[in-house]
């Protein structure tokens, strides 16, 4: 389909004819879609966890120093049965309670994530920096981060949901490159 400008006269001093290379149907998709199709998009969930009084639900991913890949956080979602605070940290230490396994979102794909995971209830220890903090009411939450948080080799990302006496969940989605 040609795209000719009606003010662009063929007898003028500068005449150009543009060609529009658009081919239907046009499809626009987020980077998550391409990463998922390539088998490089992963999901990690805490499932629904009962959080004891005065404690937080903690989830951490660690990217090993020699991994050779960076992690881009796509989204964070979950829920809580009572008012809580969701905090995302760079660094920190989570005492291992369990090590949930990341799932490749290209179901049936054999690619595995490079991250090491830790999940527990308690308080985040070690040295950390708060990246974002969001007060929540009871119900669902969802943050679309679009890869804006990058976890390079040798770094970790920790997420805290709480404090106390409620049931909560954290779902983390990312792609690796």
N, C-alpha and C. Protein backbone atom coordinates (compact mmCIF):
# COMPACT_ATOMS: atom_id res chain seq x y z
N UNK A 1 0.85 -1.16 0.00
CA UNK A 1 0.00 0.00 0.00
C UNK A 1 0.90 1.23 0.00
N UNK A 2 0.75 2.08 -0.96
CA UNK A 2 1.58 3.29 -1.01
C UNK A 2 0.97 4.36 -0.13
N UNK A 3 1.83 5.22 0.35
CA UNK A 3 1.42 6.30 1.23
C UNK A 3 1.91 7.59 0.60
N UNK A 4 1.11 8.19 -0.28
CA UNK A 4 1.51 9.37 -1.00
C UNK A 4 0.94 10.60 -0.32
N UNK A 5 1.79 11.57 -0.03
CA UNK A 5 1.37 12.81 0.59
C UNK A 5 0.71 13.70 -0.47
N UNK A 6 -0.50 14.18 -0.22
CA UNK A 6 -1.22 14.98 -1.20
C UNK A 6 -0.55 16.33 -1.44
N UNK A 7 0.32 16.79 -0.52
CA UNK A 7 1.01 18.06 -0.70
C UNK A 7 2.37 17.89 -1.38
N UNK A 8 2.73 16.66 -1.68
CA UNK A 8 4.01 16.34 -2.30
C UNK A 8 3.79 16.26 -3.82
N UNK A 9 3.99 17.36 -4.51
CA UNK A 9 3.70 17.44 -5.95
C UNK A 9 4.86 16.89 -6.78
N UNK A 10 4.54 16.07 -7.76
CA UNK A 10 5.56 15.45 -8.59
C UNK A 10 6.33 16.47 -9.42
N UNK A 11 5.79 17.65 -9.63
CA UNK A 11 6.49 18.67 -10.39
C UNK A 11 7.22 19.67 -9.48
N UNK A 12 7.26 19.40 -8.18
CA UNK A 12 7.94 20.27 -7.22
C UNK A 12 9.44 20.02 -7.20
N UNK A 13 10.20 20.90 -6.51
CA UNK A 13 11.66 20.77 -6.49
C UNK A 13 12.14 19.53 -5.72
N UNK A 14 11.37 19.07 -4.76
CA UNK A 14 11.73 17.88 -4.01
C UNK A 14 10.52 16.96 -4.00
N UNK A 15 10.61 15.91 -4.78
CA UNK A 15 9.48 14.99 -4.90
C UNK A 15 9.89 13.64 -4.32
N UNK A 16 9.11 13.13 -3.40
CA UNK A 16 9.36 11.81 -2.85
C UNK A 16 8.06 11.03 -2.81
N UNK A 17 8.19 9.74 -2.94
CA UNK A 17 7.02 8.88 -2.80
C UNK A 17 7.38 7.83 -1.76
N UNK A 18 6.65 7.82 -0.66
CA UNK A 18 6.92 6.92 0.45
C UNK A 18 6.17 5.61 0.26
N UNK A 19 6.76 4.56 0.74
CA UNK A 19 6.09 3.27 0.71
C UNK A 19 5.86 2.83 2.14
N UNK A 20 4.64 2.52 2.45
CA UNK A 20 4.28 2.03 3.77
C UNK A 20 4.46 0.52 3.75
N UNK A 21 5.36 0.01 4.59
CA UNK A 21 5.66 -1.42 4.59
C UNK A 21 4.80 -2.20 5.58
N UNK A 22 3.81 -1.58 6.16
CA UNK A 22 2.93 -2.26 7.10
C UNK A 22 2.21 -3.43 6.42
N UNK A 23 2.22 -4.56 7.05
CA UNK A 23 1.50 -5.72 6.53
C UNK A 23 0.51 -6.17 7.60
N UNK A 24 -0.71 -6.39 7.20
CA UNK A 24 -1.75 -6.81 8.13
C UNK A 24 -1.65 -8.31 8.35
N UNK A 25 -1.97 -8.85 9.48
CA UNK A 25 -2.39 -8.13 10.68
C UNK A 25 -1.18 -7.68 11.48
N UNK A 26 -1.28 -6.52 12.09
CA UNK A 26 -0.22 -6.03 12.95
C UNK A 26 -0.41 -6.59 14.35
N UNK A 27 0.68 -7.03 14.96
CA UNK A 27 0.60 -7.60 16.31
C UNK A 27 1.63 -6.90 17.18
N UNK A 28 1.19 -6.36 18.29
CA UNK A 28 2.09 -5.76 19.26
C UNK A 28 2.04 -6.58 20.53
N UNK A 29 3.19 -6.90 21.11
CA UNK A 29 3.21 -7.72 22.31
C UNK A 29 4.31 -7.24 23.25
N UNK A 30 4.12 -7.48 24.52
CA UNK A 30 5.10 -7.13 25.54
C UNK A 30 6.31 -8.06 25.42
N UNK A 31 7.47 -7.66 25.95
CA UNK A 31 8.65 -8.53 25.91
C UNK A 31 8.41 -9.88 26.59
N UNK A 32 7.50 -9.91 27.57
CA UNK A 32 7.18 -11.17 28.25
C UNK A 32 6.75 -12.24 27.26
N UNK A 33 6.00 -11.84 26.25
CA UNK A 33 5.47 -12.78 25.27
C UNK A 33 6.59 -13.46 24.50
N UNK A 34 7.56 -12.67 24.04
CA UNK A 34 8.69 -13.24 23.32
C UNK A 34 9.54 -14.11 24.21
N UNK A 35 9.76 -13.67 25.45
CA UNK A 35 10.55 -14.46 26.39
C UNK A 35 9.86 -15.79 26.69
N UNK A 36 8.54 -15.75 26.85
CA UNK A 36 7.79 -16.99 27.11
C UNK A 36 7.88 -17.93 25.92
N UNK A 37 7.74 -17.39 24.72
CA UNK A 37 7.82 -18.23 23.51
C UNK A 37 9.21 -18.84 23.35
N UNK A 38 10.24 -18.15 23.85
CA UNK A 38 11.61 -18.65 23.75
C UNK A 38 11.98 -19.59 24.91
N UNK A 39 11.06 -19.79 25.86
CA UNK A 39 11.34 -20.66 27.00
C UNK A 39 12.22 -20.01 28.04
N UNK A 40 12.20 -18.67 28.12
CA UNK A 40 13.04 -17.93 29.07
C UNK A 40 12.24 -17.11 30.07
N UNK A 41 10.96 -17.44 30.24
CA UNK A 41 10.08 -16.70 31.15
C UNK A 41 9.66 -17.65 32.27
N UNK A 42 9.76 -17.18 33.52
CA UNK A 42 9.55 -18.06 34.67
C UNK A 42 8.57 -17.47 35.67
N UNK A 43 7.92 -18.36 36.41
CA UNK A 43 6.97 -17.99 37.45
C UNK A 43 7.38 -18.68 38.75
N UNK A 44 7.16 -17.97 39.86
CA UNK A 44 7.46 -18.51 41.18
C UNK A 44 6.35 -18.07 42.12
N UNK A 45 5.80 -18.98 42.87
CA UNK A 45 4.73 -18.64 43.81
C UNK A 45 5.03 -19.19 45.19
N UNK A 46 4.56 -18.45 46.19
CA UNK A 46 4.64 -18.94 47.57
C UNK A 46 3.44 -19.82 47.89
N UNK A 47 2.43 -19.79 47.01
CA UNK A 47 1.11 -20.36 47.29
C UNK A 47 0.50 -19.56 48.46
N UNK A 48 -0.61 -19.99 48.98
CA UNK A 48 -1.25 -19.29 50.10
C UNK A 48 -0.61 -19.74 51.40
N UNK A 49 -0.10 -18.78 52.16
CA UNK A 49 0.64 -19.09 53.38
C UNK A 49 0.01 -18.35 54.55
N UNK A 50 -0.16 -19.06 55.66
CA UNK A 50 -0.62 -18.44 56.90
C UNK A 50 0.58 -17.74 57.53
N UNK A 51 0.46 -16.43 57.70
CA UNK A 51 1.56 -15.63 58.24
C UNK A 51 1.31 -15.42 59.74
N UNK A 52 2.22 -15.91 60.58
CA UNK A 52 2.05 -15.74 62.03
C UNK A 52 2.10 -14.27 62.45
N UNK A 53 1.56 -13.99 63.62
CA UNK A 53 1.56 -12.64 64.19
C UNK A 53 2.98 -12.10 64.25
N UNK A 54 3.15 -10.84 63.93
CA UNK A 54 4.43 -10.12 63.99
C UNK A 54 5.48 -10.65 63.03
N UNK A 55 5.06 -11.38 61.99
CA UNK A 55 6.01 -11.87 61.00
C UNK A 55 5.57 -11.48 59.60
N UNK A 56 6.44 -11.72 58.62
CA UNK A 56 6.19 -11.42 57.22
C UNK A 56 6.37 -12.69 56.40
N UNK A 57 5.69 -12.74 55.26
CA UNK A 57 5.95 -13.77 54.27
C UNK A 57 7.12 -13.26 53.43
N UNK A 58 8.17 -14.06 53.31
CA UNK A 58 9.38 -13.65 52.60
C UNK A 58 9.63 -14.55 51.41
N UNK A 59 9.98 -13.96 50.28
CA UNK A 59 10.36 -14.70 49.07
C UNK A 59 11.61 -14.04 48.52
N UNK A 60 12.59 -14.85 48.13
CA UNK A 60 13.84 -14.30 47.63
C UNK A 60 14.32 -15.10 46.43
N UNK A 61 14.88 -14.37 45.45
CA UNK A 61 15.58 -15.03 44.35
C UNK A 61 17.01 -14.52 44.35
N UNK A 62 17.96 -15.42 44.12
CA UNK A 62 19.38 -15.07 44.09
C UNK A 62 19.94 -15.46 42.73
N UNK A 63 20.63 -14.52 42.09
CA UNK A 63 21.28 -14.77 40.82
C UNK A 63 22.77 -14.95 41.11
N UNK A 64 23.28 -16.16 40.91
CA UNK A 64 24.66 -16.49 41.25
C UNK A 64 25.65 -15.63 40.47
N UNK A 65 26.79 -15.34 41.09
CA UNK A 65 27.80 -14.46 40.50
C UNK A 65 28.26 -14.91 39.12
N UNK A 66 28.39 -16.17 38.87
CA UNK A 66 28.89 -16.66 37.58
C UNK A 66 27.81 -17.13 36.63
N UNK A 67 26.57 -16.73 36.84
CA UNK A 67 25.46 -17.26 36.04
C UNK A 67 25.51 -16.86 34.56
N UNK A 68 26.07 -15.68 34.30
CA UNK A 68 26.13 -15.22 32.91
C UNK A 68 24.81 -14.67 32.37
N UNK A 69 23.79 -14.59 33.20
CA UNK A 69 22.49 -14.06 32.77
C UNK A 69 22.00 -13.01 33.76
N UNK A 70 21.19 -12.09 33.24
CA UNK A 70 20.50 -11.12 34.09
C UNK A 70 19.02 -11.49 34.15
N UNK A 71 18.37 -11.07 35.21
CA UNK A 71 16.95 -11.34 35.41
C UNK A 71 16.21 -10.02 35.33
N UNK A 72 15.15 -9.98 34.55
CA UNK A 72 14.30 -8.78 34.46
C UNK A 72 12.94 -9.13 35.05
N UNK A 73 12.55 -8.39 36.09
CA UNK A 73 11.30 -8.66 36.78
C UNK A 73 10.14 -8.12 35.94
N UNK A 74 9.23 -9.00 35.57
CA UNK A 74 8.09 -8.62 34.73
C UNK A 74 6.90 -8.15 35.57
N UNK A 75 6.54 -8.94 36.59
CA UNK A 75 5.40 -8.57 37.41
C UNK A 75 5.44 -9.26 38.76
N UNK A 76 4.63 -8.71 39.63
CA UNK A 76 4.51 -9.19 41.00
C UNK A 76 3.03 -9.12 41.34
N UNK A 77 2.48 -10.22 41.84
CA UNK A 77 1.06 -10.24 42.17
C UNK A 77 0.83 -11.15 43.36
N UNK A 78 -0.40 -11.17 43.85
CA UNK A 78 -0.74 -12.03 44.97
C UNK A 78 -1.98 -11.53 45.67
N UNK A 79 -2.08 -11.87 46.94
CA UNK A 79 -3.23 -11.45 47.70
C UNK A 79 -2.96 -11.53 49.19
N UNK A 80 -3.86 -10.93 49.95
CA UNK A 80 -3.75 -10.93 51.40
C UNK A 80 -5.16 -10.85 51.99
N UNK A 81 -5.36 -11.51 53.12
CA UNK A 81 -6.68 -11.51 53.76
C UNK A 81 -6.88 -10.35 54.73
N UNK A 82 -5.83 -9.55 54.94
CA UNK A 82 -5.91 -8.39 55.84
C UNK A 82 -4.98 -7.30 55.31
N UNK A 83 -5.12 -6.11 55.83
CA UNK A 83 -4.24 -5.02 55.43
C UNK A 83 -2.79 -5.44 55.67
N UNK A 84 -1.91 -5.07 54.75
CA UNK A 84 -0.50 -5.48 54.84
C UNK A 84 0.35 -4.47 54.09
N UNK A 85 1.66 -4.67 54.15
CA UNK A 85 2.60 -3.86 53.38
C UNK A 85 3.43 -4.80 52.53
N UNK A 86 3.54 -4.47 51.25
CA UNK A 86 4.37 -5.20 50.32
C UNK A 86 5.64 -4.39 50.09
N UNK A 87 6.80 -5.01 50.35
CA UNK A 87 8.07 -4.30 50.17
C UNK A 87 8.98 -5.16 49.29
N UNK A 88 9.62 -4.51 48.31
CA UNK A 88 10.59 -5.17 47.45
C UNK A 88 11.96 -4.61 47.80
N UNK A 89 12.92 -5.51 48.03
CA UNK A 89 14.26 -5.11 48.47
C UNK A 89 15.32 -5.62 47.50
N UNK A 90 16.39 -4.86 47.42
CA UNK A 90 17.62 -5.34 46.80
C UNK A 90 18.45 -5.92 47.94
N UNK A 91 18.85 -7.19 47.82
CA UNK A 91 19.66 -7.82 48.86
C UNK A 91 18.83 -8.39 49.98
N UNK A 92 19.46 -8.53 51.12
CA UNK A 92 18.81 -9.12 52.29
C UNK A 92 19.12 -10.59 52.41
N UNK A 93 18.75 -11.14 53.56
CA UNK A 93 18.96 -12.56 53.82
C UNK A 93 17.66 -13.18 54.30
N UNK A 94 17.25 -14.24 53.63
CA UNK A 94 16.08 -15.01 54.05
C UNK A 94 16.59 -16.37 54.52
N UNK A 95 16.30 -16.69 55.79
CA UNK A 95 16.65 -18.00 56.31
C UNK A 95 15.82 -19.03 55.57
N UNK A 96 16.47 -20.06 55.06
CA UNK A 96 15.77 -21.03 54.22
C UNK A 96 14.73 -21.80 55.02
N UNK A 97 13.48 -21.67 54.60
CA UNK A 97 12.40 -22.48 55.14
C UNK A 97 12.02 -23.52 54.10
N UNK A 98 11.92 -23.04 52.85
CA UNK A 98 11.70 -23.92 51.70
C UNK A 98 12.35 -23.28 50.48
N UNK A 99 12.49 -24.07 49.44
CA UNK A 99 13.09 -23.58 48.19
C UNK A 99 12.14 -23.90 47.05
N UNK A 100 11.12 -23.04 46.84
CA UNK A 100 10.17 -23.32 45.78
C UNK A 100 10.86 -23.34 44.41
N UNK A 101 10.33 -24.14 43.51
CA UNK A 101 10.95 -24.32 42.20
C UNK A 101 10.26 -23.42 41.17
N UNK A 102 11.04 -22.57 40.48
CA UNK A 102 10.46 -21.74 39.41
C UNK A 102 9.93 -22.62 38.28
N UNK A 103 8.85 -22.19 37.67
CA UNK A 103 8.22 -22.94 36.57
C UNK A 103 8.41 -22.16 35.28
N UNK A 104 8.83 -22.86 34.23
CA UNK A 104 8.94 -22.25 32.91
C UNK A 104 7.52 -22.07 32.38
N UNK A 105 7.17 -20.87 31.93
CA UNK A 105 5.80 -20.63 31.48
C UNK A 105 5.53 -21.17 30.08
N UNK A 106 6.57 -21.64 29.38
CA UNK A 106 6.37 -22.39 28.14
C UNK A 106 6.23 -23.84 28.59
N UNK A 107 5.01 -24.21 28.93
CA UNK A 107 4.76 -25.51 29.55
C UNK A 107 5.34 -26.64 28.72
N UNK A 108 6.04 -27.54 29.38
CA UNK A 108 6.67 -28.66 28.71
C UNK A 108 8.09 -28.36 28.27
N UNK A 109 8.54 -27.11 28.38
CA UNK A 109 9.90 -26.74 27.98
C UNK A 109 10.88 -27.19 29.05
N UNK A 110 12.03 -27.68 28.62
CA UNK A 110 13.02 -28.22 29.56
C UNK A 110 13.94 -27.16 30.15
N UNK A 111 13.90 -25.91 29.66
CA UNK A 111 14.77 -24.86 30.21
C UNK A 111 14.43 -24.61 31.67
N UNK A 112 15.46 -24.52 32.49
CA UNK A 112 15.27 -24.24 33.91
C UNK A 112 15.86 -22.87 34.25
N UNK A 113 15.35 -22.28 35.29
CA UNK A 113 15.83 -20.97 35.72
C UNK A 113 17.18 -21.10 36.41
N UNK A 114 17.94 -20.02 36.34
CA UNK A 114 19.26 -20.00 36.99
C UNK A 114 19.19 -19.58 38.45
N UNK A 115 18.03 -19.09 38.90
CA UNK A 115 17.94 -18.53 40.26
C UNK A 115 17.91 -19.61 41.33
N UNK A 116 18.39 -19.22 42.50
CA UNK A 116 18.22 -20.00 43.71
C UNK A 116 17.11 -19.29 44.48
N UNK A 117 16.19 -20.05 45.06
CA UNK A 117 15.05 -19.43 45.74
C UNK A 117 15.06 -19.76 47.23
N UNK A 118 14.42 -18.87 47.99
CA UNK A 118 14.23 -19.08 49.43
C UNK A 118 12.88 -18.51 49.81
N UNK A 119 12.17 -19.25 50.64
CA UNK A 119 10.87 -18.79 51.14
C UNK A 119 10.77 -19.13 52.61
N UNK A 120 10.19 -18.19 53.38
CA UNK A 120 10.00 -18.44 54.81
C UNK A 120 9.07 -17.35 55.36
N UNK A 121 8.72 -17.48 56.61
CA UNK A 121 8.06 -16.40 57.33
C UNK A 121 9.04 -15.92 58.38
N UNK A 122 9.00 -14.65 58.69
CA UNK A 122 9.93 -14.07 59.65
C UNK A 122 10.22 -12.64 59.30
N UNK A 123 11.48 -12.26 59.50
CA UNK A 123 11.92 -10.89 59.23
C UNK A 123 13.15 -10.96 58.34
N UNK A 124 13.22 -10.09 57.35
CA UNK A 124 14.37 -10.05 56.46
C UNK A 124 15.61 -9.63 57.24
N UNK A 125 16.69 -10.36 57.06
CA UNK A 125 17.94 -10.05 57.75
C UNK A 125 18.99 -9.55 56.78
N UNK A 126 20.20 -9.38 57.27
CA UNK A 126 21.32 -8.96 56.43
C UNK A 126 21.23 -7.51 56.00
N UNK A 127 21.97 -7.19 54.96
CA UNK A 127 22.01 -5.83 54.42
C UNK A 127 21.09 -5.75 53.21
N UNK A 128 20.20 -4.78 53.20
CA UNK A 128 19.25 -4.65 52.09
C UNK A 128 18.89 -3.19 51.88
N UNK A 129 18.35 -2.93 50.69
CA UNK A 129 17.88 -1.60 50.33
C UNK A 129 16.45 -1.73 49.83
N UNK A 130 15.56 -0.92 50.36
CA UNK A 130 14.16 -0.95 49.94
C UNK A 130 14.02 -0.29 48.57
N UNK A 131 13.42 -1.01 47.62
CA UNK A 131 13.17 -0.48 46.28
C UNK A 131 11.78 0.14 46.17
N UNK A 132 10.81 -0.53 46.76
CA UNK A 132 9.45 0.02 46.76
C UNK A 132 8.68 -0.58 47.92
N UNK A 133 7.73 0.22 48.43
CA UNK A 133 6.89 -0.19 49.55
C UNK A 133 5.47 0.27 49.27
N UNK A 134 4.54 -0.67 49.36
CA UNK A 134 3.15 -0.36 49.01
C UNK A 134 2.22 -0.86 50.12
N UNK A 135 1.43 0.03 50.71
CA UNK A 135 0.42 -0.43 51.67
C UNK A 135 -0.72 -1.09 50.91
N UNK A 136 -1.20 -2.21 51.43
CA UNK A 136 -2.26 -2.96 50.77
C UNK A 136 -3.48 -3.07 51.68
N UNK A 137 -4.64 -3.13 51.09
CA UNK A 137 -5.85 -3.51 51.82
C UNK A 137 -6.07 -4.99 51.54
N UNK A 138 -6.97 -5.61 52.26
CA UNK A 138 -7.27 -7.02 52.02
C UNK A 138 -7.74 -7.20 50.58
N UNK A 139 -7.26 -8.24 49.94
CA UNK A 139 -7.65 -8.51 48.55
C UNK A 139 -6.44 -8.79 47.69
N UNK A 140 -6.64 -8.64 46.40
CA UNK A 140 -5.59 -8.94 45.43
C UNK A 140 -4.73 -7.72 45.15
N UNK A 141 -3.50 -7.97 44.73
CA UNK A 141 -2.63 -6.89 44.28
C UNK A 141 -1.89 -7.36 43.03
N UNK A 142 -1.51 -6.41 42.18
CA UNK A 142 -0.75 -6.73 40.97
C UNK A 142 0.10 -5.53 40.58
N UNK A 143 1.39 -5.77 40.35
CA UNK A 143 2.31 -4.73 39.90
C UNK A 143 2.91 -5.16 38.57
N UNK A 144 2.73 -4.36 37.55
CA UNK A 144 3.30 -4.64 36.25
C UNK A 144 4.61 -3.87 36.16
N UNK A 145 5.74 -4.55 36.24
CA UNK A 145 7.04 -3.88 36.29
C UNK A 145 7.74 -3.83 34.93
N UNK A 146 7.28 -4.61 33.97
CA UNK A 146 7.78 -4.56 32.60
C UNK A 146 9.30 -4.64 32.47
N UNK A 147 9.94 -5.41 33.33
CA UNK A 147 11.39 -5.57 33.25
C UNK A 147 12.18 -4.40 33.81
N UNK A 148 11.52 -3.51 34.55
CA UNK A 148 12.19 -2.30 35.04
C UNK A 148 13.10 -2.56 36.25
N UNK A 149 13.01 -3.72 36.85
CA UNK A 149 13.94 -4.10 37.91
C UNK A 149 14.81 -5.22 37.34
N UNK A 150 16.13 -4.98 37.34
CA UNK A 150 17.07 -5.94 36.78
C UNK A 150 17.93 -6.51 37.91
N UNK A 151 18.05 -7.83 37.95
CA UNK A 151 18.88 -8.50 38.95
C UNK A 151 20.06 -9.11 38.21
N UNK A 152 21.22 -8.43 38.21
CA UNK A 152 22.39 -8.96 37.50
C UNK A 152 23.05 -10.10 38.29
N UNK A 153 24.01 -10.79 37.68
CA UNK A 153 24.72 -11.85 38.41
C UNK A 153 25.34 -11.31 39.70
N UNK A 154 25.25 -12.10 40.76
CA UNK A 154 25.80 -11.73 42.05
C UNK A 154 24.86 -10.91 42.92
N UNK A 155 23.61 -10.73 42.49
CA UNK A 155 22.65 -9.92 43.24
C UNK A 155 21.42 -10.75 43.62
N UNK A 156 20.64 -10.23 44.57
CA UNK A 156 19.41 -10.90 44.97
C UNK A 156 18.28 -9.89 45.10
N UNK A 157 17.06 -10.41 45.01
CA UNK A 157 15.85 -9.62 45.17
C UNK A 157 15.00 -10.31 46.22
N UNK A 158 14.55 -9.54 47.21
CA UNK A 158 13.73 -10.08 48.29
C UNK A 158 12.39 -9.37 48.33
N UNK A 159 11.34 -10.10 48.65
CA UNK A 159 9.99 -9.54 48.73
C UNK A 159 9.40 -9.92 50.08
N UNK A 160 8.77 -8.94 50.73
CA UNK A 160 8.18 -9.14 52.05
C UNK A 160 6.71 -8.73 52.01
N UNK A 161 5.86 -9.57 52.56
CA UNK A 161 4.43 -9.27 52.67
C UNK A 161 4.03 -9.48 54.13
N UNK A 162 3.47 -8.48 54.76
CA UNK A 162 3.04 -8.64 56.15
C UNK A 162 2.78 -7.27 56.75
N UNK A 163 2.66 -7.16 57.94
CA UNK A 163 3.01 -8.05 59.03
C UNK A 163 1.76 -8.71 59.58
N UNK A 164 1.89 -9.93 59.89
CA UNK A 164 1.19 -10.83 60.73
C UNK A 164 -0.23 -11.25 60.63
N UNK A 165 -0.62 -12.32 61.23
CA UNK A 165 -1.96 -12.90 61.41
C UNK A 165 -2.87 -12.76 60.20
N UNK A 166 -2.45 -13.34 59.11
CA UNK A 166 -3.24 -13.32 57.88
C UNK A 166 -2.75 -14.42 56.95
N UNK A 167 -3.47 -14.61 55.87
CA UNK A 167 -3.03 -15.51 54.81
C UNK A 167 -2.64 -14.63 53.63
N UNK A 168 -1.48 -14.90 53.06
CA UNK A 168 -1.01 -14.09 51.94
C UNK A 168 -0.30 -14.94 50.90
N UNK A 169 -0.08 -14.35 49.73
CA UNK A 169 0.65 -15.03 48.67
C UNK A 169 1.45 -14.01 47.87
N UNK A 170 2.56 -14.49 47.31
CA UNK A 170 3.40 -13.69 46.42
C UNK A 170 3.64 -14.52 45.17
N UNK A 171 3.39 -13.91 44.01
CA UNK A 171 3.67 -14.53 42.72
C UNK A 171 4.63 -13.62 41.97
N UNK A 172 5.76 -14.16 41.55
CA UNK A 172 6.80 -13.38 40.89
C UNK A 172 7.01 -13.94 39.49
N UNK A 173 7.08 -13.05 38.49
CA UNK A 173 7.31 -13.45 37.11
C UNK A 173 8.51 -12.69 36.57
N UNK A 174 9.41 -13.38 35.82
CA UNK A 174 10.59 -12.74 35.26
C UNK A 174 11.05 -13.46 34.01
N UNK A 175 11.91 -12.77 33.26
CA UNK A 175 12.58 -13.44 32.16
C UNK A 175 14.08 -13.29 32.33
N UNK A 176 14.82 -14.23 31.74
CA UNK A 176 16.28 -14.30 31.87
C UNK A 176 16.92 -14.15 30.51
N UNK A 177 18.02 -13.41 30.46
CA UNK A 177 18.76 -13.27 29.21
C UNK A 177 20.24 -13.14 29.49
